PDB file of C-alpha atoms in Angstrom:
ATOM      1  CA  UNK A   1      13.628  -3.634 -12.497  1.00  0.00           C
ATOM      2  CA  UNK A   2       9.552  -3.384 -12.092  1.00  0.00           C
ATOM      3  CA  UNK A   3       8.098  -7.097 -11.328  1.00  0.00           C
ATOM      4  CA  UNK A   4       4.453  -7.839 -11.580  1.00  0.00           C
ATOM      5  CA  UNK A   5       2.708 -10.719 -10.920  1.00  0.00           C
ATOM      6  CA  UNK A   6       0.286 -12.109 -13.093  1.00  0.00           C
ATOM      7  CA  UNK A   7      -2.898 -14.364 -13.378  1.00  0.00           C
ATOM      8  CA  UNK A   8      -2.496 -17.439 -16.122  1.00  0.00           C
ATOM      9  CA  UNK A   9      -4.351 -20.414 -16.875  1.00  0.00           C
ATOM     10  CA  UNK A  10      -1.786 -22.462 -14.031  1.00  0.00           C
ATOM     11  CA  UNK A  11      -1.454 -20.274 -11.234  1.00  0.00           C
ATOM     12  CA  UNK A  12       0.462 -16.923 -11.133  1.00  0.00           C
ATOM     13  CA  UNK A  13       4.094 -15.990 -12.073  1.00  0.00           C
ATOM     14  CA  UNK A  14       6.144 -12.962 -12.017  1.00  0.00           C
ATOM     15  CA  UNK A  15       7.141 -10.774 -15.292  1.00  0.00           C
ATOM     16  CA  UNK A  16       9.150  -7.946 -15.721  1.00  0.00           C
ATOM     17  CA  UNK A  17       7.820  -4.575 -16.918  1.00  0.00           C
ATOM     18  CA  UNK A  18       9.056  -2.885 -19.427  1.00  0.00           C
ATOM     19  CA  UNK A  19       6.854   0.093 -20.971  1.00  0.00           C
ATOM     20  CA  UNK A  20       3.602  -1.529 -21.911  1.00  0.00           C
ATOM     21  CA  UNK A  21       4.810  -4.606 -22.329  1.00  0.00           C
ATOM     22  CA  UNK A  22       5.186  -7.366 -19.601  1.00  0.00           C
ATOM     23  CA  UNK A  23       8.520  -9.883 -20.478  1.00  0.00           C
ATOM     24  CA  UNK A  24       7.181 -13.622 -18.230  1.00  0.00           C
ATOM     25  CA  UNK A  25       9.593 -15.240 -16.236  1.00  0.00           C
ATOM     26  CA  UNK A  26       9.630 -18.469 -14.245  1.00  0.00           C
ATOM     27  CA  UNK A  27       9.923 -16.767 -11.203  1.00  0.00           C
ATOM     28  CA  UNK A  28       6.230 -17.819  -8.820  1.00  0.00           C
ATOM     29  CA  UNK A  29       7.796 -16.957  -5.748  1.00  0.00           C
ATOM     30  CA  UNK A  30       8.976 -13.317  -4.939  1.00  0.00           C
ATOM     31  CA  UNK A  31      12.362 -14.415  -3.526  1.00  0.00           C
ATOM     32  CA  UNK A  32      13.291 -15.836  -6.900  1.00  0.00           C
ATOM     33  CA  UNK A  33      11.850 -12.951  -8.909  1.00  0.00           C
ATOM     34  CA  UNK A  34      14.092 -10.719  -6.810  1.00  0.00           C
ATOM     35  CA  UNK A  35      17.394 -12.864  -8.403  1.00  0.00           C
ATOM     36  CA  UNK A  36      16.104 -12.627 -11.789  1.00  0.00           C
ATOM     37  CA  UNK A  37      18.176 -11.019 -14.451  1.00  0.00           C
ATOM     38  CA  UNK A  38      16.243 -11.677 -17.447  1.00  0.00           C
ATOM     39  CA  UNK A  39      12.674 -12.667 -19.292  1.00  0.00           C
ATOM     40  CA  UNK A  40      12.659 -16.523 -20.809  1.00  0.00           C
ATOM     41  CA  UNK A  41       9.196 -15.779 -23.328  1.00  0.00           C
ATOM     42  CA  UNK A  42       8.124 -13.250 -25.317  1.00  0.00           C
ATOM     43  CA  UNK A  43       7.054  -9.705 -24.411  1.00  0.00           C
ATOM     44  CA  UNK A  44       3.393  -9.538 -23.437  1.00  0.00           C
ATOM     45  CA  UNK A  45       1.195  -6.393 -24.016  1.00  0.00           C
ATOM     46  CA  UNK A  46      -0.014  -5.113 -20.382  1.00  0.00           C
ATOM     47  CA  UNK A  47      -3.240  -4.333 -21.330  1.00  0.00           C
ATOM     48  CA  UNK A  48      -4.062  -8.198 -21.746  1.00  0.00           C
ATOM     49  CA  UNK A  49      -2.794  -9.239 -18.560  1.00  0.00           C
ATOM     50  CA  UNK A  50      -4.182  -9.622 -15.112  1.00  0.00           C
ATOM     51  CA  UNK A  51      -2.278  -8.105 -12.580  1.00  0.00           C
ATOM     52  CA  UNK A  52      -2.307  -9.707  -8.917  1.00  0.00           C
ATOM     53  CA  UNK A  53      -1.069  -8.238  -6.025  1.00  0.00           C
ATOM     54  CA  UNK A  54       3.060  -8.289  -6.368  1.00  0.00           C
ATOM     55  CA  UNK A  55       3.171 -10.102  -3.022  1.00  0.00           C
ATOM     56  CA  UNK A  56       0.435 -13.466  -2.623  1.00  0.00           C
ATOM     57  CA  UNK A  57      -0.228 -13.317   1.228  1.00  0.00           C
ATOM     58  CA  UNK A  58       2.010 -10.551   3.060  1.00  0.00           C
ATOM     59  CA  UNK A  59       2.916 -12.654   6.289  1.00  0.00           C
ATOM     60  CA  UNK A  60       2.645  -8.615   7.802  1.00  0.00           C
ATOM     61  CA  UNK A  61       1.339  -5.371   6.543  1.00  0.00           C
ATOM     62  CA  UNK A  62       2.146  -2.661   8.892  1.00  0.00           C
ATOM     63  CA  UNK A  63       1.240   0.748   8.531  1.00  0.00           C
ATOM     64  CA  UNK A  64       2.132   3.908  10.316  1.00  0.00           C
ATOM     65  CA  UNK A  65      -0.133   6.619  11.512  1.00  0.00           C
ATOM     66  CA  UNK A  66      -0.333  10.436  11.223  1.00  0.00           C
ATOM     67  CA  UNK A  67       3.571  10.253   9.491  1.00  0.00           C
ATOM     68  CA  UNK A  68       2.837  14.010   7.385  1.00  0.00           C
ATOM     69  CA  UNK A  69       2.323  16.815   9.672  1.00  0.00           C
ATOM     70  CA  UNK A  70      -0.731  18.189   7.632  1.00  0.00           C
ATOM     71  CA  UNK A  71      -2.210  14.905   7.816  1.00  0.00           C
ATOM     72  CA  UNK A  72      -1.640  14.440  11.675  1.00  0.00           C
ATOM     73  CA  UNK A  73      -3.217  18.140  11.993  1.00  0.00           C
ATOM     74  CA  UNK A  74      -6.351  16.952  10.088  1.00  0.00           C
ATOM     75  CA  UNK A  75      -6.472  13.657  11.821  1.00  0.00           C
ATOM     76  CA  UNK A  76      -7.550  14.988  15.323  1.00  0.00           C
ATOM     77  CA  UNK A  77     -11.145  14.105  14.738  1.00  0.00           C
ATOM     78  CA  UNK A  78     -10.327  10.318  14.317  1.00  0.00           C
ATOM     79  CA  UNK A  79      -7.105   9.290  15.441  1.00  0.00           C
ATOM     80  CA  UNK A  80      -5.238  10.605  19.109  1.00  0.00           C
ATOM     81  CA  UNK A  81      -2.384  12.856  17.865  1.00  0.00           C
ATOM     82  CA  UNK A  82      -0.786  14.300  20.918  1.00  0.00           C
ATOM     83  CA  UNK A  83       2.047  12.589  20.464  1.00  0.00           C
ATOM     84  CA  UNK A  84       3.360  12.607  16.922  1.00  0.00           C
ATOM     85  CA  UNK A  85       7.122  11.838  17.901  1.00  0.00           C
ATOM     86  CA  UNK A  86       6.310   8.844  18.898  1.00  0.00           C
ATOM     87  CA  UNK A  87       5.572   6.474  15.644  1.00  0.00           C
ATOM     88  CA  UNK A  88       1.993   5.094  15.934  1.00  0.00           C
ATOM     89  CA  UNK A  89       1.743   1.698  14.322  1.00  0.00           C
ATOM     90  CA  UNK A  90      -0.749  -0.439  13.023  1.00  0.00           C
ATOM     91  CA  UNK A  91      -1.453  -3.578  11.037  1.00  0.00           C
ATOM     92  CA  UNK A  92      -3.790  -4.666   7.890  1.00  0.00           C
ATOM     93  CA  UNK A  93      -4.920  -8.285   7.983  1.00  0.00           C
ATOM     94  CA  UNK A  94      -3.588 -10.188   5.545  1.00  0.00           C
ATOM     95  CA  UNK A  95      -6.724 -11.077   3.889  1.00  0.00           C
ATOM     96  CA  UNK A  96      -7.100  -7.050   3.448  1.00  0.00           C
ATOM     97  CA  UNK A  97      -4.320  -7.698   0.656  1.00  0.00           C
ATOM     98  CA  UNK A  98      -5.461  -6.835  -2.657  1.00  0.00           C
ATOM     99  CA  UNK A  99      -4.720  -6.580  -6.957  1.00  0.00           C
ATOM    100  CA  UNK A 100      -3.631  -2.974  -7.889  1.00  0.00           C
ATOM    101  CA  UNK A 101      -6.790  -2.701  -9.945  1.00  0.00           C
ATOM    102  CA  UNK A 102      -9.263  -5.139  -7.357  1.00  0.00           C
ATOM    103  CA  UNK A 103     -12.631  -3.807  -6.042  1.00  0.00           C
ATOM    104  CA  UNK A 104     -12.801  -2.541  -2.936  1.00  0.00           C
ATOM    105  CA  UNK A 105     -15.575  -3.460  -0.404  1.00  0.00           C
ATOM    106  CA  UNK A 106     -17.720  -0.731   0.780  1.00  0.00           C
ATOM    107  CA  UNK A 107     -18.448  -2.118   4.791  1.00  0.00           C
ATOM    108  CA  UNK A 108     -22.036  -3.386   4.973  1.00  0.00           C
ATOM    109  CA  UNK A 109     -21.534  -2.586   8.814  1.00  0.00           C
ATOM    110  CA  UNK A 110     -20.327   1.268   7.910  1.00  0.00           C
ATOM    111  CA  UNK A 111     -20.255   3.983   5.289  1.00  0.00           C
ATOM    112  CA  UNK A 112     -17.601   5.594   6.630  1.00  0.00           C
ATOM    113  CA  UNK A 113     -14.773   4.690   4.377  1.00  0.00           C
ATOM    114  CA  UNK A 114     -11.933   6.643   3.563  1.00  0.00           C
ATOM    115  CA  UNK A 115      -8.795   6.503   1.065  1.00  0.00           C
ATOM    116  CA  UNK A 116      -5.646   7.514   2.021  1.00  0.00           C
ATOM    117  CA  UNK A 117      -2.473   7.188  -0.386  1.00  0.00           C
ATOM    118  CA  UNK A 118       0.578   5.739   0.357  1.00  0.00           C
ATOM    119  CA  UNK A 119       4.204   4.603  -0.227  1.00  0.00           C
ATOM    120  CA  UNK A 120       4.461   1.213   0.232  1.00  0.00           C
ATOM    121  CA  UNK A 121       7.979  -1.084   1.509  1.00  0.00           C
ATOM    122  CA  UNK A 122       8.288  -4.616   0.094  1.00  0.00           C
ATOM    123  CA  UNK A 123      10.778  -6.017   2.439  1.00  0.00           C
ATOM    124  CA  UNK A 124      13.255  -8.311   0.328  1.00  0.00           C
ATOM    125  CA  UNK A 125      15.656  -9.563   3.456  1.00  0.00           C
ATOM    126  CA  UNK A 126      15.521 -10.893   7.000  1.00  0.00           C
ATOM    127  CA  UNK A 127      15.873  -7.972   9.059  1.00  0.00           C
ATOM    128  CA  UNK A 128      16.318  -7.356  12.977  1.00  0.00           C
ATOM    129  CA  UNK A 129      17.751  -4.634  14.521  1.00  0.00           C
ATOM    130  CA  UNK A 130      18.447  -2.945  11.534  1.00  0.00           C
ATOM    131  CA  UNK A 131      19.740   0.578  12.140  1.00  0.00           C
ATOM    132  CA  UNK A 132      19.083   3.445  10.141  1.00  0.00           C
ATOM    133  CA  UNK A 133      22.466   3.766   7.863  1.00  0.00           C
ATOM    134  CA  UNK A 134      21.526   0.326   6.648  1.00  0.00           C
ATOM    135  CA  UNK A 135      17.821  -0.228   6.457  1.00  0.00           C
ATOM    136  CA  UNK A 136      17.285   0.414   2.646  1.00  0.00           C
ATOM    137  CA  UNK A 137      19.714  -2.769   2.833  1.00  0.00           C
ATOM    138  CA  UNK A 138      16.394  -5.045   3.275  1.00  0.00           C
ATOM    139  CA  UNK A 139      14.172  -3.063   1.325  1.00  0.00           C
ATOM    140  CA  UNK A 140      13.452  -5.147  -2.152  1.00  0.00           C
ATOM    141  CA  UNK A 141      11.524  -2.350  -3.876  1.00  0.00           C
ATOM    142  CA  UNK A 142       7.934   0.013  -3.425  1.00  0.00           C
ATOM    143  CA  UNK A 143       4.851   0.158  -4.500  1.00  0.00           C
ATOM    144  CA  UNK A 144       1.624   2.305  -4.916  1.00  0.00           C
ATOM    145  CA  UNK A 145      -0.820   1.799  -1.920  1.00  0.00           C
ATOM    146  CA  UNK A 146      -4.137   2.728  -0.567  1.00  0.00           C
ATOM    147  CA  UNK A 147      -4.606   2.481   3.139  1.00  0.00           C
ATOM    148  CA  UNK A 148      -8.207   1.811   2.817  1.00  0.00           C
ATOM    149  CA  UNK A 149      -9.809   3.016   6.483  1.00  0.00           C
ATOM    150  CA  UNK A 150     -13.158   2.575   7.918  1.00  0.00           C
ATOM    151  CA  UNK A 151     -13.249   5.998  10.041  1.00  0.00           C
ATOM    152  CA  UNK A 152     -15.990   5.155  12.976  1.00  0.00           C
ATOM    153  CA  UNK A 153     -14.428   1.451  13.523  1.00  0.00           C
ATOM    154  CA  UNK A 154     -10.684   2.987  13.662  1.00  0.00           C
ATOM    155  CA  UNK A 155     -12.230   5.734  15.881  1.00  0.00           C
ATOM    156  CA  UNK A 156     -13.572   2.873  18.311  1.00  0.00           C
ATOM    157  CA  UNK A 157     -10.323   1.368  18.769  1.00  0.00           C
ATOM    158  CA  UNK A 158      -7.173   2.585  20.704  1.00  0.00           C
ATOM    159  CA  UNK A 159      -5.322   0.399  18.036  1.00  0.00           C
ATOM    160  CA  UNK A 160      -6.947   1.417  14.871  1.00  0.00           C
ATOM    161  CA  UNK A 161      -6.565  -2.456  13.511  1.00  0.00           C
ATOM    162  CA  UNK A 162     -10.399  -2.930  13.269  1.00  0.00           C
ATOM    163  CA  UNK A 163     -10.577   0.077  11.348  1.00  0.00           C
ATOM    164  CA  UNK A 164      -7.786  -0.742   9.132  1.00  0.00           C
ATOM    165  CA  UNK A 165      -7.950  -4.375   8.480  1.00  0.00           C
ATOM    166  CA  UNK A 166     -11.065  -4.835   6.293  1.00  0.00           C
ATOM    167  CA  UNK A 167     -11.043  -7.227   3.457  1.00  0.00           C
ATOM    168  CA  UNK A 168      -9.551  -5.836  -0.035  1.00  0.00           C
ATOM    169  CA  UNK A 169      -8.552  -2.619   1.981  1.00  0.00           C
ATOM    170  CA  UNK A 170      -4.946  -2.853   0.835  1.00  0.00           C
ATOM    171  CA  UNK A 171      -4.500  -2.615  -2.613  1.00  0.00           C
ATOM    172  CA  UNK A 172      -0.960  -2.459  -3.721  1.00  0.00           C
ATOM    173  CA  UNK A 173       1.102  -2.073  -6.905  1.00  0.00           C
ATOM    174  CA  UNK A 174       0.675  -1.988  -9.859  1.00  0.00           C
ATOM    175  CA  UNK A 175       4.850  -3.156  -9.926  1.00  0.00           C
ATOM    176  CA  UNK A 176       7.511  -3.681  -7.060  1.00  0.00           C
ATOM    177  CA  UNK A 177       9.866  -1.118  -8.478  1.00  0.00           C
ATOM    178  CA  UNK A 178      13.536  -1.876  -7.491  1.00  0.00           C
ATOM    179  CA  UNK A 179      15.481   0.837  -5.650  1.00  0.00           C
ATOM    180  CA  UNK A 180      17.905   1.083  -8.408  1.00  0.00           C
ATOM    181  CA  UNK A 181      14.733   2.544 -10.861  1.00  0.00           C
ATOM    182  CA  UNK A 182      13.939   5.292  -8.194  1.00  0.00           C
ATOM    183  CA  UNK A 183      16.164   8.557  -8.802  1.00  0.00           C
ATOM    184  CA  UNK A 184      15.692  10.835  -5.843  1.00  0.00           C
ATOM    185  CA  UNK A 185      13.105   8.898  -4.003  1.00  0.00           C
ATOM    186  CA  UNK A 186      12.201  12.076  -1.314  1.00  0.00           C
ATOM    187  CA  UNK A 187      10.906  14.268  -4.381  1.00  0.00           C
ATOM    188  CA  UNK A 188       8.410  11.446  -5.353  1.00  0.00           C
ATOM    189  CA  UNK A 189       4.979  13.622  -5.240  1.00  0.00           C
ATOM    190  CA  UNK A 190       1.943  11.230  -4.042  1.00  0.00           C
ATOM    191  CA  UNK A 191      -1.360  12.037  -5.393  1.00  0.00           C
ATOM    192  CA  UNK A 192      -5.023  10.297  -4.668  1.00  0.00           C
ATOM    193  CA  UNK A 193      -8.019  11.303  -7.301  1.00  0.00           C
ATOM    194  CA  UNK A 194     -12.081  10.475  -6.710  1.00  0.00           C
ATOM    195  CA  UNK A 195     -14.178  10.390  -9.796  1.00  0.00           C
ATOM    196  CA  UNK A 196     -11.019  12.417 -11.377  1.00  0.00           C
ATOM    197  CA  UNK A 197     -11.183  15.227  -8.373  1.00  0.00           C
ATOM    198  CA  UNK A 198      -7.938  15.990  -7.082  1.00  0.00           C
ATOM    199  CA  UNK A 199      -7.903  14.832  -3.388  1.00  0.00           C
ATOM    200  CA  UNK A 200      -4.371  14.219  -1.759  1.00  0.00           C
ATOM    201  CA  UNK A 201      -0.985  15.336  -2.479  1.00  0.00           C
ATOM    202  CA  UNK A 202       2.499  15.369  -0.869  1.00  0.00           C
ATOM    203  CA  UNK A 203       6.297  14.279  -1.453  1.00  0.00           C
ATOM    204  CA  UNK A 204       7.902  11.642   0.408  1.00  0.00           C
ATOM    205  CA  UNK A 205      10.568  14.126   1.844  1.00  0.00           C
ATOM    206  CA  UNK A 206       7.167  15.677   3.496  1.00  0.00           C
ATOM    207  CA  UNK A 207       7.325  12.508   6.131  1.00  0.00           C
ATOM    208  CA  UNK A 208       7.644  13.052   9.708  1.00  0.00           C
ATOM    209  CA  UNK A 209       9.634   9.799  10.155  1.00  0.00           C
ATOM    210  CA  UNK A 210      11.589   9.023   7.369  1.00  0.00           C
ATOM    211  CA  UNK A 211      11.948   5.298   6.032  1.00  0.00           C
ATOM    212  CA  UNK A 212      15.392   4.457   7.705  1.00  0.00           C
ATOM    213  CA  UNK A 213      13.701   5.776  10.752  1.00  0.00           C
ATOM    214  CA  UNK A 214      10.401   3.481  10.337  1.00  0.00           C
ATOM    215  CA  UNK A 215      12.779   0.152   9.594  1.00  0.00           C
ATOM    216  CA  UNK A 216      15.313   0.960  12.703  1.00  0.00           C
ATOM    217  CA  UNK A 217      12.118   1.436  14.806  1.00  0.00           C
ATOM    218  CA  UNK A 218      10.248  -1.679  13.733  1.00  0.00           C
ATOM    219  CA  UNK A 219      13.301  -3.814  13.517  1.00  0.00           C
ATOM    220  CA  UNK A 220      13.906  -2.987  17.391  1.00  0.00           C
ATOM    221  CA  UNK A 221      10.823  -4.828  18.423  1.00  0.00           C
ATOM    222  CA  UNK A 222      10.331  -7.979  15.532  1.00  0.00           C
ATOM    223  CA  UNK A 223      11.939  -9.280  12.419  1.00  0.00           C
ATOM    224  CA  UNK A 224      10.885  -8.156   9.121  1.00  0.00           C
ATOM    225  CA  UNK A 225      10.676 -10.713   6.452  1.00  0.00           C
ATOM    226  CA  UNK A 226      10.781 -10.647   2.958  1.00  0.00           C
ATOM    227  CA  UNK A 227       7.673 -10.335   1.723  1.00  0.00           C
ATOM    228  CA  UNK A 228       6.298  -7.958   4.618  1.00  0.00           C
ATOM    229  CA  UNK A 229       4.778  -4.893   3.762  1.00  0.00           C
ATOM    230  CA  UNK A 230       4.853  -1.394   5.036  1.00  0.00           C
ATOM    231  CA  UNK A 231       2.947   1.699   4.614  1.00  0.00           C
ATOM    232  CA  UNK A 232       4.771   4.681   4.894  1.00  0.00           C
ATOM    233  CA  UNK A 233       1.734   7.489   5.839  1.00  0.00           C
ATOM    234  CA  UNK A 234       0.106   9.625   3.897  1.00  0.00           C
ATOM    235  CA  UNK A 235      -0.243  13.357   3.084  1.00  0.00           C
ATOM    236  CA  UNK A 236      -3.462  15.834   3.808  1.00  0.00           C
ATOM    237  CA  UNK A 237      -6.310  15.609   2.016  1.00  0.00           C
ATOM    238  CA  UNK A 238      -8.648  12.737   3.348  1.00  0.00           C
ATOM    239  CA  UNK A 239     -12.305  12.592   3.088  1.00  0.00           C
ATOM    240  CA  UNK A 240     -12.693  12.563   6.899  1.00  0.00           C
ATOM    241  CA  UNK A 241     -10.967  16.057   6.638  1.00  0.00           C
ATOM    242  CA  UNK A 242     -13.283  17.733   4.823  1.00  0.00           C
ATOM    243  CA  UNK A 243     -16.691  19.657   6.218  1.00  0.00           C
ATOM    244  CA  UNK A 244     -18.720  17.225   5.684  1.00  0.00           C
ATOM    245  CA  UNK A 245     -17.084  14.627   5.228  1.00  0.00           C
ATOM    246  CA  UNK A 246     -16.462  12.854   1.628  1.00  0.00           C
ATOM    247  CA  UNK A 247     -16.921   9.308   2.285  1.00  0.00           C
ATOM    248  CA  UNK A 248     -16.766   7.031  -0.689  1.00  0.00           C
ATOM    249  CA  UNK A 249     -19.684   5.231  -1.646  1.00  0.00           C
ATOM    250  CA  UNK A 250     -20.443   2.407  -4.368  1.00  0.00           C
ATOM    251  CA  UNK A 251     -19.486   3.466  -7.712  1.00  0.00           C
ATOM    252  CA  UNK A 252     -16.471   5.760  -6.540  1.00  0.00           C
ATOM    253  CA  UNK A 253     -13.337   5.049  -8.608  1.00  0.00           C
ATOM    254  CA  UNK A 254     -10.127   6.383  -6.402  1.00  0.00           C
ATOM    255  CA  UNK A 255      -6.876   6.244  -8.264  1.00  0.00           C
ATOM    256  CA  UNK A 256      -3.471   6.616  -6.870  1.00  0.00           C
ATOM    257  CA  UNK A 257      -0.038   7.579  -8.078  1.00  0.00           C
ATOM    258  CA  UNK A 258       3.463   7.739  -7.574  1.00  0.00           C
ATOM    259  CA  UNK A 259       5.723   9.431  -9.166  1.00  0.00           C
ATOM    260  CA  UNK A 260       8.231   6.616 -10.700  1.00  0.00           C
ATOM    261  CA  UNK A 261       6.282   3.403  -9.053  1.00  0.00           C
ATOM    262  CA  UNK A 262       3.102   3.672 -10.938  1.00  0.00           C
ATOM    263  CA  UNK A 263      -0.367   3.630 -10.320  1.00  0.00           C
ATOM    264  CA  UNK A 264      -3.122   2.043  -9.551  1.00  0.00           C
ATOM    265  CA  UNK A 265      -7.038   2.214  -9.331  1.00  0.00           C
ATOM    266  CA  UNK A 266      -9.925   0.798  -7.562  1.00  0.00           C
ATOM    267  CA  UNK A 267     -13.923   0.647  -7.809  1.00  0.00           C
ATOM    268  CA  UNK A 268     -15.475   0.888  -5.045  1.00  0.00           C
ATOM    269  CA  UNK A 269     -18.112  -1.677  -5.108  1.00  0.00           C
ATOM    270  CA  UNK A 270     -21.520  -2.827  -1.759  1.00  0.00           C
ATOM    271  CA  UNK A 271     -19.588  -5.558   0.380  1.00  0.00           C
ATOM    272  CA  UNK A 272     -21.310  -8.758  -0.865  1.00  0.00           C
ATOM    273  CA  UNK A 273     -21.800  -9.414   3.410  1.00  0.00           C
ATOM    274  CA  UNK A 274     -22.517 -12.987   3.031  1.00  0.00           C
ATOM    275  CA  UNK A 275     -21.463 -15.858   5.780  1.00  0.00           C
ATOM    276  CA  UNK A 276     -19.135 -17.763   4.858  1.00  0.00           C
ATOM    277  CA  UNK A 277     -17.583 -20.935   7.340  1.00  0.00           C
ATOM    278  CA  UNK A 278     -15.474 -23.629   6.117  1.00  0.00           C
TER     279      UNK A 278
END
């Protein structure tokens, strides 16, 4: 099953995806779209719809760093890589949540921003302790991702979170693809495009630590809930990598795919910057 979620004149519900055409449901809440069997309307072309992020507020968004070897030897101008056995974790604000096709802010306070493709985890279950033989167990399905990362802020802290938790900096989508839809998930190729120029690509079976691994590891320390989100790492192929480096700037269109989950797309667009209280 592929579930999207979907703007309408009274909120937001979930549909099912089929092809190009979207099949509503009653389902508003992720935990009930994940019981759903069937549609309850008629089929509604994609193109017409709105697509949210599959998940409203992700309670956490974790991602891990420098999880593909060629990325982790690339990374060594930005990020401490001296110990790559030991998984380096981070977290995206929730407000950095954002639609599969939403603009991304460009950092009035930097123009060092970077895209970085990624597998993302939509936890389905309560999850603790969860060891590896059973952690796909409380995975409810993936999605396409872009780790969005402001280089010289991530570079300034040992934690990396003020680098990676910008607003709109993680886009994710376009579906939650089920596990069932996914045949031979560590062949899935990634691939990240800028203006149409080939940028990133890599296979999931190209990850350091693999996803049981991640779930055992974070399990250990908290619960994962459903609704959490994680992203997995990404492959080589980064604009920080390159001599000089290829920051985006406003205007820059960076789409991502997945083989079998999808894609998505974003414009990168001048942070509006204004104050806002209340």
């Amino acid at each position: 099953m592929k579930l999207v979620r979907f703007a309408e004149k009274n909120g937001a519900r979930y549909g099912i995806l089929k092809g190009d055409k979207v099949h509503p449901t009653e389902a508003v809440t992720l935990q009930d779209a994940l019981q759903l069997t069937g549609s309850v309307a008629p089929a509604i072309p994609l193109e017409s719809l709105d697509l949210l992020a599959p998940v409203e507020r992700p309670r956490k968004i974790l991602g891990i760093g420098v999880n593909y070897a060629a990325h982790a030897a690339e990374s060594v101008s930005f990020v401490d890589t001296k110990s790559p056995q030991v998984q380096k974790w981070f977290n995206k604000q929730a407000t950095s949540a954002n639609a599969p096709y939403g603009q991304v802010h460009l950092p009035k306070v930097s123009d060092q921003l970077d895209y970085e493709v990624e597998l993302v985890l939509v936890i389905g279950k309560h999850g603790r302790h969860v060891p590896p033989e059973r952690a796909m167990e409380i995975v409810a399905g993936f999605c396409v991702g872009c780790d969005y990362s402001v280089r010289d802020w991530q570079k300034a802290s040992q934690t990396m979170i003020m680098g990676k938790g910008f607003d709109t900096h993680a886009p994710f989508g376009p579906a939650i693809v089920t596990p069932d839809e996914i045949q031979d998930l560590p062949s899935l190729e990634l691939r990240s495009y800028v203006n149409g120029e080939l940028r990133q690509t890599g296979h999931v079976r190209d990850m350091i630590n693999d996803i049981p691994a991640q779930i055992a590891h974070l399990t250990a320390a908290f619960t994962l809930e459903p609704g959490d989100l994680i992203f997995t790492g990404t492959p080589a192929g980064v604009g920080a990598a390159f001599t000089p480096p290829k920051w985006l700037k406003a205007g820059d269109r960076v789409r991502l795919e997945i083989d079998q989950v999808g894609m998505i797309e974003n414009e990168i667009v001048t942070e509006p910057g204004n104050t806002w209280i209340g």
